[in-house]
PDB file of C-alpha atoms in Angstrom:
ATOM      1  CA  UNK A   1      59.898 -32.060  31.243  1.00  0.00           C
ATOM      2  CA  UNK A   2      57.567 -29.091  30.723  1.00  0.00           C
ATOM      3  CA  UNK A   3      55.078 -30.511  33.239  1.00  0.00           C
ATOM      4  CA  UNK A   4      57.778 -30.832  35.938  1.00  0.00           C
ATOM      5  CA  UNK A   5      58.912 -27.240  35.268  1.00  0.00           C
ATOM      6  CA  UNK A   6      55.319 -25.978  35.552  1.00  0.00           C
ATOM      7  CA  UNK A   7      54.791 -27.786  38.870  1.00  0.00           C
ATOM      8  CA  UNK A   8      58.115 -26.419  40.187  1.00  0.00           C
ATOM      9  CA  UNK A   9      57.179 -22.857  39.170  1.00  0.00           C
ATOM     10  CA  UNK A  10      53.717 -23.042  40.743  1.00  0.00           C
ATOM     11  CA  UNK A  11      55.097 -24.471  43.998  1.00  0.00           C
ATOM     12  CA  UNK A  12      57.715 -21.712  44.204  1.00  0.00           C
ATOM     13  CA  UNK A  13      55.078 -19.050  43.607  1.00  0.00           C
ATOM     14  CA  UNK A  14      52.743 -20.461  46.255  1.00  0.00           C
ATOM     15  CA  UNK A  15      55.573 -20.823  48.773  1.00  0.00           C
ATOM     16  CA  UNK A  16      56.613 -17.217  48.197  1.00  0.00           C
ATOM     17  CA  UNK A  17      53.077 -15.939  48.705  1.00  0.00           C
ATOM     18  CA  UNK A  18      52.643 -17.987  51.863  1.00  0.00           C
ATOM     19  CA  UNK A  19      55.669 -16.386  53.525  1.00  0.00           C
ATOM     20  CA  UNK A  20      54.423 -12.832  53.050  1.00  0.00           C
ATOM     21  CA  UNK A  21      56.460 -10.130  51.418  1.00  0.00           C
ATOM     22  CA  UNK A  22      57.747  -7.114  53.276  1.00  0.00           C
ATOM     23  CA  UNK A  23      55.626  -7.232  56.408  1.00  0.00           C
ATOM     24  CA  UNK A  24      58.751  -6.551  58.498  1.00  0.00           C
ATOM     25  CA  UNK A  25      59.193  -2.904  57.433  1.00  0.00           C
ATOM     26  CA  UNK A  26      57.052   0.118  56.644  1.00  0.00           C
ATOM     27  CA  UNK A  27      56.040   0.930  53.090  1.00  0.00           C
ATOM     28  CA  UNK A  28      56.902   4.024  51.045  1.00  0.00           C
ATOM     29  CA  UNK A  29      54.053   6.046  52.599  1.00  0.00           C
ATOM     30  CA  UNK A  30      54.866   4.946  56.155  1.00  0.00           C
ATOM     31  CA  UNK A  31      52.173   2.264  56.190  1.00  0.00           C
ATOM     32  CA  UNK A  32      51.839  -1.464  56.725  1.00  0.00           C
ATOM     33  CA  UNK A  33      52.363  -3.804  53.770  1.00  0.00           C
ATOM     34  CA  UNK A  34      50.608  -6.998  52.702  1.00  0.00           C
ATOM     35  CA  UNK A  35      50.820  -8.924  49.438  1.00  0.00           C
ATOM     36  CA  UNK A  36      47.425 -10.189  48.270  1.00  0.00           C
ATOM     37  CA  UNK A  37      48.692 -11.343  44.875  1.00  0.00           C
ATOM     38  CA  UNK A  38      50.875  -9.874  42.146  1.00  0.00           C
ATOM     39  CA  UNK A  39      50.769  -6.484  43.893  1.00  0.00           C
ATOM     40  CA  UNK A  40      51.118  -5.009  47.390  1.00  0.00           C
ATOM     41  CA  UNK A  41      48.651  -3.129  49.566  1.00  0.00           C
ATOM     42  CA  UNK A  42      49.783  -0.461  52.008  1.00  0.00           C
ATOM     43  CA  UNK A  43      47.573   0.736  54.884  1.00  0.00           C
ATOM     44  CA  UNK A  44      48.327   4.102  56.466  1.00  0.00           C
ATOM     45  CA  UNK A  45      46.360   5.197  59.540  1.00  0.00           C
ATOM     46  CA  UNK A  46      44.975   8.752  59.405  1.00  0.00           C
ATOM     47  CA  UNK A  47      43.804   9.183  62.974  1.00  0.00           C
ATOM     48  CA  UNK A  48      41.557   6.878  64.955  1.00  0.00           C
ATOM     49  CA  UNK A  49      39.001   6.019  62.263  1.00  0.00           C
ATOM     50  CA  UNK A  50      40.511   6.844  58.863  1.00  0.00           C
ATOM     51  CA  UNK A  51      42.858   4.849  56.625  1.00  0.00           C
ATOM     52  CA  UNK A  52      44.629   5.484  53.331  1.00  0.00           C
ATOM     53  CA  UNK A  53      45.023   2.406  51.110  1.00  0.00           C
ATOM     54  CA  UNK A  54      47.714   2.389  48.430  1.00  0.00           C
ATOM     55  CA  UNK A  55      47.747  -0.282  45.718  1.00  0.00           C
ATOM     56  CA  UNK A  56      51.422  -0.715  44.809  1.00  0.00           C
ATOM     57  CA  UNK A  57      53.193  -2.787  42.205  1.00  0.00           C
ATOM     58  CA  UNK A  58      55.437  -5.746  43.062  1.00  0.00           C
ATOM     59  CA  UNK A  59      58.368  -3.405  43.821  1.00  0.00           C
ATOM     60  CA  UNK A  60      56.316  -1.201  46.245  1.00  0.00           C
ATOM     61  CA  UNK A  61      56.112   1.576  43.630  1.00  0.00           C
ATOM     62  CA  UNK A  62      53.609   3.138  41.234  1.00  0.00           C
ATOM     63  CA  UNK A  63      50.446   3.476  43.343  1.00  0.00           C
ATOM     64  CA  UNK A  64      47.442   3.064  41.089  1.00  0.00           C
ATOM     65  CA  UNK A  65      43.673   3.433  41.331  1.00  0.00           C
ATOM     66  CA  UNK A  66      43.019   2.868  37.600  1.00  0.00           C
ATOM     67  CA  UNK A  67      40.708  -0.127  37.041  1.00  0.00           C
ATOM     68  CA  UNK A  68      40.993  -0.803  40.785  1.00  0.00           C
ATOM     69  CA  UNK A  69      38.785  -1.137  43.844  1.00  0.00           C
ATOM     70  CA  UNK A  70      39.003  -1.697  47.592  1.00  0.00           C
ATOM     71  CA  UNK A  71      36.614  -2.937  50.262  1.00  0.00           C
ATOM     72  CA  UNK A  72      37.825  -2.430  53.826  1.00  0.00           C
ATOM     73  CA  UNK A  73      35.979  -4.069  56.724  1.00  0.00           C
ATOM     74  CA  UNK A  74      36.656  -3.839  60.449  1.00  0.00           C
ATOM     75  CA  UNK A  75      36.223  -7.179  62.243  1.00  0.00           C
ATOM     76  CA  UNK A  76      35.808  -7.084  65.993  1.00  0.00           C
ATOM     77  CA  UNK A  77      32.483  -6.920  67.730  1.00  0.00           C
ATOM     78  CA  UNK A  78      30.645  -7.482  64.504  1.00  0.00           C
ATOM     79  CA  UNK A  79      31.704  -6.189  61.113  1.00  0.00           C
ATOM     80  CA  UNK A  80      31.768  -2.582  59.987  1.00  0.00           C
ATOM     81  CA  UNK A  81      32.505  -1.548  56.411  1.00  0.00           C
ATOM     82  CA  UNK A  82      34.438   1.645  55.698  1.00  0.00           C
ATOM     83  CA  UNK A  83      33.352   4.214  53.143  1.00  0.00           C
ATOM     84  CA  UNK A  84      36.259   4.263  50.654  1.00  0.00           C
ATOM     85  CA  UNK A  85      36.683   7.084  48.137  1.00  0.00           C
ATOM     86  CA  UNK A  86      39.090   6.964  45.186  1.00  0.00           C
ATOM     87  CA  UNK A  87      41.714   9.744  45.230  1.00  0.00           C
ATOM     88  CA  UNK A  88      44.554  10.498  42.766  1.00  0.00           C
ATOM     89  CA  UNK A  89      46.895   7.726  43.946  1.00  0.00           C
ATOM     90  CA  UNK A  90      45.112   5.976  46.840  1.00  0.00           C
ATOM     91  CA  UNK A  91      41.778   5.235  48.482  1.00  0.00           C
ATOM     92  CA  UNK A  92      40.673   7.284  51.495  1.00  0.00           C
ATOM     93  CA  UNK A  93      38.634   5.007  53.760  1.00  0.00           C
ATOM     94  CA  UNK A  94      36.630   6.291  56.694  1.00  0.00           C
ATOM     95  CA  UNK A  95      34.775   4.496  59.460  1.00  0.00           C
ATOM     96  CA  UNK A  96      32.272   6.062  61.855  1.00  0.00           C
ATOM     97  CA  UNK A  97      33.960   8.488  64.310  1.00  0.00           C
ATOM     98  CA  UNK A  98      33.123   6.102  67.180  1.00  0.00           C
ATOM     99  CA  UNK A  99      35.508   3.484  65.692  1.00  0.00           C
ATOM    100  CA  UNK A 100      38.973   3.337  67.283  1.00  0.00           C
ATOM    101  CA  UNK A 101      41.480   1.559  65.040  1.00  0.00           C
ATOM    102  CA  UNK A 102      43.978   1.559  67.900  1.00  0.00           C
ATOM    103  CA  UNK A 103      41.963  -1.120  69.686  1.00  0.00           C
ATOM    104  CA  UNK A 104      42.178  -4.876  69.216  1.00  0.00           C
ATOM    105  CA  UNK A 105      40.475  -6.257  66.112  1.00  0.00           C
ATOM    106  CA  UNK A 106      41.340  -6.703  62.447  1.00  0.00           C
ATOM    107  CA  UNK A 107      40.970  -4.890  59.161  1.00  0.00           C
ATOM    108  CA  UNK A 108      40.165  -7.143  56.216  1.00  0.00           C
ATOM    109  CA  UNK A 109      41.004  -5.691  52.822  1.00  0.00           C
ATOM    110  CA  UNK A 110      39.737  -6.955  49.484  1.00  0.00           C
ATOM    111  CA  UNK A 111      41.532  -5.235  46.640  1.00  0.00           C
ATOM    112  CA  UNK A 112      41.776  -5.205  42.878  1.00  0.00           C
ATOM    113  CA  UNK A 113      44.675  -3.315  41.238  1.00  0.00           C
ATOM    114  CA  UNK A 114      44.463  -2.567  37.523  1.00  0.00           C
ATOM    115  CA  UNK A 115      42.002  -5.445  36.956  1.00  0.00           C
ATOM    116  CA  UNK A 116      44.188  -7.891  38.966  1.00  0.00           C
ATOM    117  CA  UNK A 117      42.120  -9.263  41.864  1.00  0.00           C
ATOM    118  CA  UNK A 118      44.022 -10.194  44.990  1.00  0.00           C
ATOM    119  CA  UNK A 119      43.036 -12.467  47.838  1.00  0.00           C
ATOM    120  CA  UNK A 120      41.656 -10.934  51.040  1.00  0.00           C
ATOM    121  CA  UNK A 121      44.369  -9.794  53.437  1.00  0.00           C
ATOM    122  CA  UNK A 122      44.029  -9.318  57.177  1.00  0.00           C
ATOM    123  CA  UNK A 123      45.716  -6.509  59.096  1.00  0.00           C
ATOM    124  CA  UNK A 124      45.652  -7.237  62.836  1.00  0.00           C
ATOM    125  CA  UNK A 125      44.912  -4.270  65.096  1.00  0.00           C
ATOM    126  CA  UNK A 126      46.619  -2.463  66.573  1.00  0.00           C
ATOM    127  CA  UNK A 127      48.853  -2.341  63.497  1.00  0.00           C
ATOM    128  CA  UNK A 128      52.420  -3.547  64.036  1.00  0.00           C
ATOM    129  CA  UNK A 129      55.309  -4.819  61.967  1.00  0.00           C
ATOM    130  CA  UNK A 130      55.740  -8.575  61.668  1.00  0.00           C
ATOM    131  CA  UNK A 131      58.910  -9.977  63.186  1.00  0.00           C
ATOM    132  CA  UNK A 132      58.338 -13.439  61.688  1.00  0.00           C
ATOM    133  CA  UNK A 133      59.101 -12.394  58.092  1.00  0.00           C
ATOM    134  CA  UNK A 134      62.821 -13.201  58.172  1.00  0.00           C
ATOM    135  CA  UNK A 135      64.728 -12.902  54.928  1.00  0.00           C
ATOM    136  CA  UNK A 136      62.438 -10.601  52.932  1.00  0.00           C
ATOM    137  CA  UNK A 137      63.784  -7.302  54.285  1.00  0.00           C
ATOM    138  CA  UNK A 138      66.736  -7.396  51.864  1.00  0.00           C
ATOM    139  CA  UNK A 139      64.391  -7.396  48.847  1.00  0.00           C
ATOM    140  CA  UNK A 140      63.353  -3.763  49.226  1.00  0.00           C
TER     141      UNK A 140
END
């Protein structure tokens, strides 16, 4: 009985992660949300080549940089890594001034929040809300 319960729980967890969580509305800082694991990431554009990254809990609250890290890479014509600096409640990431985050491409974010490592998440550029995430908007 315990084995069947464990399999059921794991399948529900994996199904929930596969559907995304909240990609159909903006986050608490006006940014775009992804769920790399047991936490959420929020990307907020700061002009054409700067991004703020918030590491939020499961309920989109309590941004934290304690025991955390981010690596943000632009994928397009090659790969360019941003310089990310830890601030009080987020990471400030900056690309070269010649980068235009309004153009087609993708941002790939690898994040760890309070020692919890998430999977890599991909933010397609230009950033836009997902219309395929039906049913999650009532959760938040």
